[in-house]
Coordinates of C-alpha atoms in Angstrom, one line a residue:
M457 CA 121.4 142.8 147.9
T458 CA 117.9 144.6 148.3
V459 CA 117.3 146.9 151.1
R460 CA 115.1 144.4 153.0
E461 CA 118.1 142.3 152.9
K462 CA 120.6 144.9 154.3
A463 CA 118.0 145.7 157.0
L464 CA 117.5 142.0 158.0
G465 CA 121.5 141.8 158.0
A466 CA 121.8 145.1 159.9
I467 CA 119.8 143.8 162.5
F468 CA 121.3 140.2 162.3
A469 CA 124.8 142.2 162.6
I470 CA 123.8 143.9 165.8
W471 CA 122.5 140.9 167.2
L472 CA 125.8 139.4 166.7
L473 CA 127.7 142.1 168.1
L474 CA 125.9 141.6 171.3
S475 CA 126.0 138.2 171.4
L476 CA 129.8 138.2 170.8
A477 CA 129.7 141.2 173.6
F478 CA 128.3 138.3 176.0
G479 CA 130.3 135.5 174.9
L480 CA 133.9 138.0 175.5
S481 CA 132.5 139.3 178.8
Y482 CA 131.3 135.8 179.8
H483 CA 134.6 134.3 178.8
W484 CA 136.5 136.7 180.5
A485 CA 134.4 137.2 183.4
I486 CA 133.0 133.5 184.3
L487 CA 135.0 131.4 182.2
R488 CA 138.5 132.9 183.3
E489 CA 137.5 132.3 187.0
A490 CA 136.5 128.8 186.6
D491 CA 140.1 128.3 184.9
Q492 CA 141.7 129.6 187.7
A493 CA 139.9 127.5 189.9
D494 CA 141.0 124.5 187.9
R495 CA 144.5 125.6 187.7
E496 CA 144.2 126.1 191.7
G497 CA 143.1 122.6 192.0
L498 CA 146.0 121.3 189.7
E499 CA 148.5 123.2 191.7
K500 CA 147.4 121.5 194.9
D501 CA 147.4 118.0 193.0
L502 CA 151.0 118.6 192.1
T503 CA 151.7 120.1 195.6
R504 CA 150.3 116.9 197.1
I505 CA 152.2 114.5 195.0
R506 CA 155.5 116.6 195.5
M507 CA 155.0 116.0 199.3
T508 CA 154.1 112.1 199.2
L509 CA 157.4 111.7 197.2
D510 CA 159.1 113.9 199.8
Q511 CA 157.4 111.5 202.3
E512 CA 158.5 108.4 200.7
L513 CA 162.3 109.8 200.0
R514 CA 162.4 110.7 204.0
E515 CA 161.4 107.2 204.7
L516 CA 164.0 105.9 202.4
V517 CA 166.9 107.9 204.2
R518 CA 165.4 106.3 207.8
L519 CA 165.4 102.7 206.2
A520 CA 169.0 103.6 204.7
R521 CA 170.3 104.9 207.9
D522 CA 169.0 101.7 210.0
W523 CA 171.0 99.4 207.3
A524 CA 174.0 101.8 207.7
N525 CA 173.9 101.8 211.7
W526 CA 173.6 97.9 211.8
D527 CA 177.0 96.1 213.1
A528 CA 176.9 93.6 210.1
T529 CA 177.0 96.5 207.6
Y530 CA 179.6 98.0 209.7
D531 CA 181.7 94.9 209.6
F532 CA 181.4 94.7 205.8
A533 CA 182.1 97.9 205.1
S534 CA 185.4 97.8 207.4
N535 CA 186.7 94.0 206.7
G536 CA 184.5 93.2 203.9
T537 CA 182.6 90.0 205.8
V538 CA 180.8 88.0 202.9
D539 CA 178.3 86.5 205.5
F540 CA 176.8 89.5 205.0
L541 CA 175.5 89.6 201.7
D542 CA 174.4 86.1 202.1
S543 CA 172.4 86.2 204.7
S544 CA 171.5 90.2 205.1
L545 CA 171.4 91.4 201.5
T546 CA 169.7 88.8 199.6
P547 CA 167.6 89.4 196.5
N548 CA 164.2 88.6 198.2
K549 CA 164.8 90.8 201.0
M550 CA 165.3 93.6 198.3
A551 CA 162.6 93.3 196.5
H552 CA 159.8 92.5 199.2
T553 CA 161.5 93.7 202.4
I554 CA 163.1 96.5 202.1
Q555 CA 161.7 97.1 198.8
V556 CA 164.5 98.6 196.6
D557 CA 166.3 97.8 193.1
H558 CA 169.8 98.9 194.2
V559 CA 171.9 98.4 197.1
A560 CA 175.7 99.5 197.2
V561 CA 178.3 99.6 200.1
V562 CA 180.9 102.0 199.6
D563 CA 184.1 102.5 201.6
Q564 CA 185.2 106.1 202.7
F565 CA 187.4 106.3 199.8
G566 CA 184.6 106.0 197.3
H567 CA 185.7 102.1 195.8
V568 CA 182.3 100.2 195.8
K569 CA 183.0 96.9 197.6
A570 CA 179.5 95.5 196.6
A571 CA 176.7 96.4 194.5
L572 CA 173.6 94.6 194.0
S573 CA 170.8 95.3 191.3
L574 CA 167.4 93.9 190.6
M575 CA 165.3 93.6 187.2
P576 CA 162.4 95.9 188.0
G577 CA 159.3 94.1 189.4
T578 CA 161.5 91.1 190.2
A579 CA 163.8 89.3 192.6
R580 CA 166.3 88.4 189.8
L581 CA 169.9 89.9 190.0
I582 CA 171.3 92.2 187.2
P583 CA 174.6 93.6 186.7
S584 CA 174.7 96.9 188.7
P585 CA 174.7 99.7 186.1
E586 CA 178.0 102.1 185.8
A587 CA 175.9 105.0 186.7
I588 CA 175.8 103.5 190.4
H589 CA 179.5 103.9 190.5
R590 CA 180.0 107.0 189.5
L591 CA 177.9 108.6 192.2
F592 CA 180.9 107.7 194.7
V593 CA 183.7 109.1 192.8
P594 CA 185.4 112.5 194.2
Q595 CA 183.7 114.5 192.0
G596 CA 180.3 112.3 192.1
P597 CA 177.5 113.7 194.0
L598 CA 177.6 111.3 196.5
F599 CA 181.2 111.1 197.3
P600 CA 181.4 109.2 201.1
P601 CA 183.2 112.5 203.0
N602 CA 180.6 114.8 201.4
V603 CA 177.6 113.3 203.0
P604 CA 176.4 114.4 206.4
D605 CA 175.8 112.4 209.3
G606 CA 172.4 112.2 209.1
G607 CA 172.5 111.1 205.5
R608 CA 171.2 112.6 202.1
G609 CA 167.9 111.8 200.2
V610 CA 167.6 112.7 196.5
F611 CA 165.7 112.4 193.5
M612 CA 167.7 111.2 190.4
W613 CA 167.4 110.1 186.8
L614 CA 169.1 106.9 187.2
H615 CA 169.9 104.7 184.1
G616 CA 167.2 106.1 182.3
S617 CA 164.4 105.3 184.9
P618 CA 163.5 108.0 188.0
A619 CA 164.3 107.0 191.5
L620 CA 164.2 108.0 195.0
A621 CA 167.9 107.3 196.3
A622 CA 169.4 107.5 199.9
A623 CA 172.7 107.1 200.9
C624 CA 174.0 107.4 205.0
P625 CA 177.3 107.1 206.7
V626 CA 178.3 103.9 208.0
R627 CA 178.6 103.6 211.6
D628 CA 178.5 100.9 214.2
S629 CA 175.5 100.7 216.2
K630 CA 176.5 102.8 219.1
E631 CA 178.1 105.4 217.0
V632 CA 181.3 105.1 218.8
M633 CA 183.4 104.1 215.9
P634 CA 184.5 106.4 213.1
R635 CA 182.8 106.3 209.8
T636 CA 184.1 103.5 207.2
G637 CA 181.9 104.0 204.0
L638 CA 178.6 104.8 202.7
F639 CA 175.1 102.6 202.6
F640 CA 173.4 103.7 199.3
V641 CA 169.7 102.2 198.4
A642 CA 167.7 103.2 195.0
R643 CA 164.2 102.9 194.7
L644 CA 162.7 103.0 190.8
L645 CA 159.8 105.1 190.2
E646 CA 158.1 103.0 187.5
G647 CA 155.9 99.5 187.1
R648 CA 154.2 98.4 190.0
R649 CA 155.8 101.2 192.4
L650 CA 154.3 103.8 189.8
E651 CA 150.9 102.5 190.0
D652 CA 150.9 102.1 193.8
L653 CA 151.7 106.1 193.7
K654 CA 148.6 106.3 191.3
K655 CA 146.2 104.5 193.8
L656 CA 147.9 106.1 196.9
T657 CA 147.3 109.9 195.1
Q658 CA 144.0 108.9 193.1
L659 CA 146.0 110.9 190.4
D660 CA 146.9 110.0 186.5
I661 CA 150.8 110.5 187.0
R662 CA 153.5 109.7 184.5
I663 CA 157.3 111.0 185.0
L664 CA 159.2 112.3 182.0
P665 CA 163.1 113.0 182.2
P666 CA 164.9 116.5 182.9
D667 CA 164.8 117.4 179.4
G668 CA 161.4 115.4 178.5
M669 CA 158.8 118.3 179.2
P670 CA 156.7 119.8 176.3
S671 CA 158.5 122.6 174.4
H672 CA 156.0 124.9 175.0
L673 CA 155.7 124.4 178.8
R674 CA 156.2 127.7 180.6
F675 CA 157.9 127.8 184.3
D676 CA 159.9 129.6 186.5
P677 CA 163.4 127.7 186.4
D678 CA 164.3 129.8 189.8
A679 CA 161.7 128.9 191.9
D680 CA 161.9 126.3 194.8
H681 CA 159.4 123.8 193.0
P682 CA 159.2 124.7 189.5
T683 CA 155.5 124.1 188.2
G684 CA 153.8 124.5 184.6
R685 CA 150.5 123.8 183.2
I686 CA 149.2 122.8 179.6
I687 CA 145.7 122.9 178.3
L688 CA 144.9 120.0 176.5
G689 CA 141.4 120.7 175.3
R690 CA 138.0 122.1 177.2
T691 CA 138.1 119.4 179.0
A692 CA 141.5 118.2 180.2
Q693 CA 145.0 119.6 181.4
E694 CA 148.0 118.3 182.4
G695 CA 150.5 119.9 185.2
Y696 CA 154.1 119.3 185.5
V697 CA 156.1 119.7 189.1
M698 CA 160.3 119.3 188.9
M699 CA 161.6 117.4 191.6
R700 CA 165.1 118.8 192.0
G701 CA 168.1 116.4 193.0
I702 CA 171.6 117.2 194.3
N703 CA 172.4 120.8 194.2
D704 CA 169.3 121.8 193.2
Q705 CA 169.5 120.3 189.7
G706 CA 166.4 119.2 188.1
T707 CA 166.3 115.3 187.9
F708 CA 162.6 114.5 186.4
W709 CA 159.0 116.1 185.8
V710 CA 156.0 114.5 187.4
A711 CA 153.3 115.0 185.2
I712 CA 149.4 115.0 186.1
R713 CA 146.8 115.1 183.8
A714 CA 143.0 116.1 185.4
P715 CA 139.7 117.2 184.0
R716 CA 138.7 120.7 183.9
V717 CA 135.8 120.1 185.8
N718 CA 134.8 124.2 186.6
Y719 CA 135.5 125.2 183.4
V720 CA 133.4 122.5 181.3
R721 CA 130.3 123.4 184.2
A722 CA 130.6 127.2 183.3
M723 CA 130.8 126.3 179.6
G724 CA 127.6 124.5 180.0
N725 CA 126.1 127.3 182.0
M726 CA 127.2 129.8 179.2
M727 CA 125.6 127.4 176.4
N728 CA 122.1 127.4 177.9
T729 CA 122.2 131.0 178.5
G730 CA 123.6 131.7 175.1
A731 CA 120.7 129.5 173.4
L732 CA 117.8 131.4 175.6
M733 CA 119.1 134.9 174.6
F734 CA 119.2 134.0 170.9
L735 CA 115.7 132.6 171.2
M736 CA 115.0 136.0 172.7
G737 CA 117.1 138.1 170.0
T738 CA 115.2 136.2 167.2
L739 CA 111.9 136.9 168.5
V740 CA 112.9 140.6 169.0
A741 CA 114.6 140.7 165.2
L742 CA 111.4 139.4 163.7
V743 CA 109.5 142.1 165.1
L744 CA 111.6 144.7 164.3
T745 CA 111.8 143.4 160.8
W746 CA 107.7 143.4 160.5
L747 CA 107.4 146.9 161.6
L748 CA 110.8 148.2 159.4
D749 CA 108.7 146.3 156.4
R750 CA 105.6 148.1 156.6
L751 CA 106.8 151.6 157.4
V752 CA 110.0 152.1 155.2
L753 CA 110.7 148.8 153.1
N754 CA 108.0 148.7 150.5
R755 CA 108.2 152.7 149.7
L756 CA 112.0 152.1 149.3
E757 CA 111.7 148.9 146.8
R758 CA 109.0 150.6 144.6
L759 CA 111.1 153.7 144.5
H760 CA 114.2 151.0 143.6
R761 CA 112.5 149.6 140.9
E762 CA 111.5 152.9 139.7
I763 CA 115.2 153.9 139.1
G764 CA 116.0 150.4 137.8
N765 CA 113.8 151.2 134.7
L766 CA 115.1 154.6 134.0
R767 CA 116.8 155.6 130.9
F768 CA 119.5 158.4 131.9
Y769 CA 119.8 161.3 130.0
S770 CA 116.2 161.0 128.7
E771 CA 112.9 162.5 130.0
D772 CA 111.8 159.5 132.9
R773 CA 111.2 160.6 136.2
V774 CA 110.2 159.0 139.5
S775 CA 106.8 158.9 140.8
E776 CA 106.5 161.2 144.1
D777 CA 104.0 159.9 146.7
G778 CA 102.0 162.0 148.8
H779 CA 104.2 161.3 152.4
D780 CA 105.8 164.1 153.6
D781 CA 109.0 162.4 154.8
E782 CA 112.4 161.6 153.8
I783 CA 111.6 159.0 151.1
T784 CA 109.2 161.6 149.3
Y785 CA 112.1 163.8 149.8
L786 CA 114.6 161.5 148.2
A787 CA 112.5 160.9 144.7
R788 CA 112.0 164.7 144.5
S789 CA 115.7 164.9 144.6
I790 CA 116.4 161.9 142.4
N791 CA 114.0 163.8 139.6
Q792 CA 116.1 167.2 140.4
A793 CA 119.5 165.3 139.3
L794 CA 118.1 163.8 136.5
A795 CA 117.4 167.1 134.7
A796 CA 120.9 168.2 135.9
L797 CA 122.6 164.9 134.9
R798 CA 120.9 165.6 131.4
D799 CA 122.3 168.9 131.2
N800 CA 125.6 168.3 132.2
H801 CA 125.9 165.1 129.9
L802 CA 125.6 167.4 126.9
R803 CA 127.7 169.8 128.0
R804 CA 130.4 167.1 128.9
E805 CA 130.1 165.3 125.9
E806 CA 130.9 168.6 123.8
A807 CA 133.9 169.4 126.2
E808 CA 135.4 165.8 125.7
M809 CA 135.4 166.3 121.9
S810 CA 136.9 169.2 122.1
A811 CA 139.5 167.9 124.3
R812 CA 140.4 165.0 122.2
L813 CA 141.0 167.5 119.1
A814 CA 143.1 169.1 121.1
H815 CA 145.1 166.2 122.4
V816 CA 145.4 165.0 119.0
E817 CA 146.2 168.0 117.4
L818 CA 149.1 168.8 120.3
L819 CA 150.7 165.1 119.5
E820 CA 151.0 165.8 115.9
A821 CA 152.6 169.3 116.6
Y822 CA 154.8 167.2 119.1
E823 CA 155.8 164.8 116.2
R824 CA 156.2 167.4 113.5
T825 CA 158.3 169.7 115.5
I826 CA 160.6 166.7 116.2
E827 CA 160.6 165.4 112.6
G828 CA 161.3 169.1 111.6
W829 CA 164.3 169.4 113.7
S830 CA 165.4 166.3 112.4
L831 CA 165.1 167.5 108.9
A832 CA 166.9 170.7 109.6
M833 CA 169.5 168.7 111.2
D834 CA 169.8 166.5 107.7
L835 CA 169.7 170.1 105.7
R836 CA 172.4 171.4 107.4
D837 CA 174.9 168.5 106.6
K838 CA 174.4 167.6 103.0
E839 CA 176.5 164.8 103.3
T840 CA 174.3 162.9 105.7
E841 CA 171.1 163.6 104.1
G842 CA 168.6 161.0 105.0
H843 CA 170.7 159.7 107.7
T844 CA 168.1 160.4 110.3
R845 CA 165.3 158.5 108.5
R846 CA 167.3 155.7 107.9
V847 CA 168.8 155.0 111.4
T848 CA 165.2 155.5 113.0
D849 CA 163.7 152.9 110.9
L850 CA 166.4 150.4 111.3
T851 CA 166.3 151.2 115.0
M852 CA 162.7 150.5 115.5
A853 CA 163.2 147.5 113.4
L854 CA 166.1 146.2 115.7
A855 CA 163.9 147.1 119.0
E856 CA 161.2 145.1 117.6
R857 CA 163.6 142.2 117.4
L858 CA 164.9 142.8 120.8
E859 CA 161.1 142.9 122.1
Y860 CA 162.0 146.3 123.3
K861 CA 160.0 147.5 126.7
G862 CA 161.1 150.8 127.3
G863 CA 158.5 152.2 124.8
L864 CA 158.8 152.3 121.3
I865 CA 157.4 155.8 120.7
H866 CA 160.4 157.1 123.1
L867 CA 162.7 155.2 121.1
R868 CA 161.7 156.8 117.9
R869 CA 161.9 160.3 119.5
G870 CA 165.2 159.5 120.4
A871 CA 166.6 158.5 116.9
L872 CA 165.4 161.4 115.5
L873 CA 167.0 163.8 117.6
H874 CA 170.2 161.8 118.0
D875 CA 172.3 164.6 116.5
I876 CA 170.5 167.6 117.7
G877 CA 173.5 168.2 119.9
K878 CA 175.4 169.4 116.6
L879 CA 173.4 172.0 116.0
G880 CA 175.9 173.9 118.8
V881 CA 179.4 172.7 116.9
P882 CA 180.4 175.2 114.5
D883 CA 179.7 174.9 110.8
A884 CA 183.8 174.9 110.2
I885 CA 184.0 171.7 112.4
L886 CA 180.7 170.2 111.7
L887 CA 181.2 170.6 107.8
K888 CA 184.8 170.3 107.1
P889 CA 185.9 167.8 104.4
G890 CA 189.0 166.5 106.3
P891 CA 190.1 165.2 109.2
L892 CA 189.6 167.1 112.5
T893 CA 192.3 168.3 114.7
D894 CA 192.5 167.4 118.3
E895 CA 191.3 170.6 119.6
E896 CA 188.1 170.2 116.7
W897 CA 187.4 166.6 118.2
E898 CA 187.0 168.1 121.4
I899 CA 184.5 170.5 120.8
M900 CA 183.0 167.8 118.3
R901 CA 182.5 165.4 121.6
Q902 CA 180.4 168.0 123.6
H903 CA 177.7 167.6 121.2
P904 CA 175.9 164.7 123.4
I905 CA 176.0 167.3 126.2
Y906 CA 174.8 170.1 124.2
A907 CA 171.7 167.8 123.2
Y908 CA 171.1 166.9 127.1
N909 CA 170.9 170.5 127.8
M910 CA 168.7 171.5 125.1
L911 CA 166.3 168.4 125.7
T912 CA 166.3 168.5 129.8
P913 CA 163.8 171.5 130.3
I914 CA 161.2 169.6 127.6
Q915 CA 159.2 167.0 129.9
Y916 CA 157.7 165.0 127.2
L917 CA 161.1 164.0 125.6
H918 CA 163.0 162.9 128.8
P919 CA 162.3 159.4 128.3
A920 CA 163.7 160.2 124.7
I921 CA 167.5 161.9 126.0
P922 CA 169.2 158.4 126.2
I923 CA 170.0 158.0 122.5
P924 CA 171.1 161.6 122.3
Y925 CA 173.0 161.8 125.5
C926 CA 174.6 158.2 125.5
H927 CA 174.7 156.8 121.9
H928 CA 178.1 157.5 121.7
E929 CA 179.3 155.6 125.1
R930 CA 181.1 152.0 124.4
W931 CA 180.8 148.4 126.0
D932 CA 184.2 148.8 127.4
G933 CA 183.7 152.5 129.2
T934 CA 186.0 153.9 126.7
G935 CA 183.4 156.2 125.3
Y936 CA 182.0 159.6 126.2
P937 CA 180.8 161.9 127.3
Q938 CA 180.2 160.0 130.6
G939 CA 182.9 157.2 129.9
L940 CA 179.6 154.4 131.1
K941 CA 180.2 150.9 130.9
G942 CA 178.6 147.6 130.2
T943 CA 174.8 147.7 131.1
Q944 CA 175.5 151.1 132.7
I945 CA 174.8 152.3 129.3
P946 CA 170.7 152.7 128.7
L947 CA 169.7 149.9 126.2
S948 CA 168.1 152.1 123.9
A949 CA 171.1 154.3 123.7
R950 CA 173.2 150.5 123.1
I951 CA 170.3 149.8 120.1
F952 CA 171.2 153.0 118.5
A953 CA 175.1 152.9 118.6
V954 CA 175.0 149.9 116.1
V955 CA 172.5 150.8 113.7
D956 CA 174.3 154.5 114.2
I957 CA 177.8 152.7 113.2
W958 CA 176.0 150.6 110.4
D959 CA 174.7 154.0 108.4
A960 CA 177.4 155.7 109.0
L961 CA 180.0 152.9 107.3
T962 CA 177.5 152.1 104.3
S963 CA 177.2 156.1 103.7
D964 CA 179.6 158.1 101.6
R965 CA 181.5 160.4 103.2
P966 CA 183.8 163.4 102.1
Y967 CA 186.7 161.7 103.7
R968 CA 185.8 158.1 102.6
K969 CA 183.6 156.0 100.0
A970 CA 180.9 153.9 101.5
W971 CA 182.0 150.4 102.9
D972 CA 180.2 147.3 101.4
R973 CA 177.6 145.7 103.3
R974 CA 179.9 142.3 104.1
R975 CA 182.5 144.5 104.9
T976 CA 180.4 146.5 107.5
L977 CA 179.1 143.1 109.2
D978 CA 182.4 142.0 109.9
H979 CA 183.5 145.2 111.3
I980 CA 180.5 145.3 113.5
D981 CA 181.0 141.4 114.6
S982 CA 184.8 142.5 115.6
L983 CA 183.2 145.4 117.8
R984 CA 181.2 142.9 120.0
G985 CA 182.5 143.5 123.7
T986 CA 184.6 146.3 122.8
H987 CA 182.7 149.2 121.1
L988 CA 178.9 147.3 121.5
D989 CA 176.7 145.3 123.6
P990 CA 177.5 141.9 122.3
D991 CA 174.2 140.7 122.6
V992 CA 172.5 143.8 120.7
A993 CA 175.0 143.5 117.8
K994 CA 174.6 139.6 117.4
A995 CA 170.8 140.6 117.0
F996 CA 171.3 143.4 114.5
L997 CA 173.7 141.0 112.7
E998 CA 171.4 138.0 112.8
M999 CA 168.4 140.3 111.5
M1000 CA 170.4 141.6 108.8
D1001 CA 171.7 138.2 107.6
K1002 CA 167.6 137.4 107.5
A1003 CA 167.3 140.8 105.5

């Protein structure tokens, strides 16, 4: 990216930040205010629909009270006069005169004496749902003795539909005789009645069951009339109000969809203002770019081209123009830096060469020292001469077969130093031609600990310690010095343990002759899962079979 492109990018970024700041400030001020106005308008609509439904419920209570105080109703509730149903509660009168979908007359003990139900939107009778009968049982919400004298109006979810319901005690017209039961009516809020409600309120209304509101709707369940609001995009919103029924329980939700008029208007104003500011900002940016190009960018591009053609560590230089400013000073500083780089490069090459030689010599010294220690151990014990070299070569071969990931150089060092701890064992014990006593074995078993103590102070040998320290551990936990078991034993030590047994058994010792190949392999196979790692031992046997 050139300086000119960066300058243009910087100017664009500044303008973008200013635009973003304008957008955010406009959002937090004007748009939030417009959204609040839309919210208040929606809340007013919710209040209006709630009050409309409350008014309809009060009218339904008055209707039920008129019928409950009619002498014919009283006679029917008292004596069960059948003429009352035929002459007064006809389907046509229910559908067109009192405009209800369910009617029930109940005695004072909650027994339904008559129940009529219409198919919604028609004057055709259908069987009354069982839900109506459950309203009047002693534990029901409208048990007659519990209904006050003035009657009770409730919103309810009745047999899968929202409904306005009213129940009033049945009395004679003069209200002299005692209550004889309950007159109940219910008006469903669906079909044509819901459409009439939409026309009356001029609102887009839908009704949801108590558990049918959106899961992400937020509302206060303890409010007298819980309400909530959901944004449906830039242009629409939806409000919800809960209609409470008996015992203040929510019975259904009324949802209203309304346009976000104020928000859309404010958004349009913001777009117009933003477009004007964008045009003005673009003009200012073009003027600034032209001035910057003439005064700075051309000279910087020339300097950039000359720097790109430089051959480092050569005698090349950049030109210094006659201006007395930061760009000329920069060119002069570059020339001085080039001269210093040439000198430093020569000195650094000499130092790097010396460091590489010293590193190689140091690594070589490390390896020769380790091999010297290994040779010293072999020379000390003539009977095991060559043992270290053989187990080291075989250990490396087995590790490669197992695709060992712990570092082969550390594995090799550990194998070379596996018996370094025996330097701490007296010759009388180490070189004894016959079997060792229990006390001598106790001393001999200390050599892994001697090895650990000898190698721990040497930092670069830490990764090699597991073999000298742990190669006498056993898979079943009966080894020494720590009694490690299974995979607690480092993998490098488990690999070496198999090779060490092989070489020990196939070599002559003062107290026995070397075993033949087949006998040794069978013995190693018998140690799988007890003395040796079964997988490592299996890999060794396969390797030796193919050798």
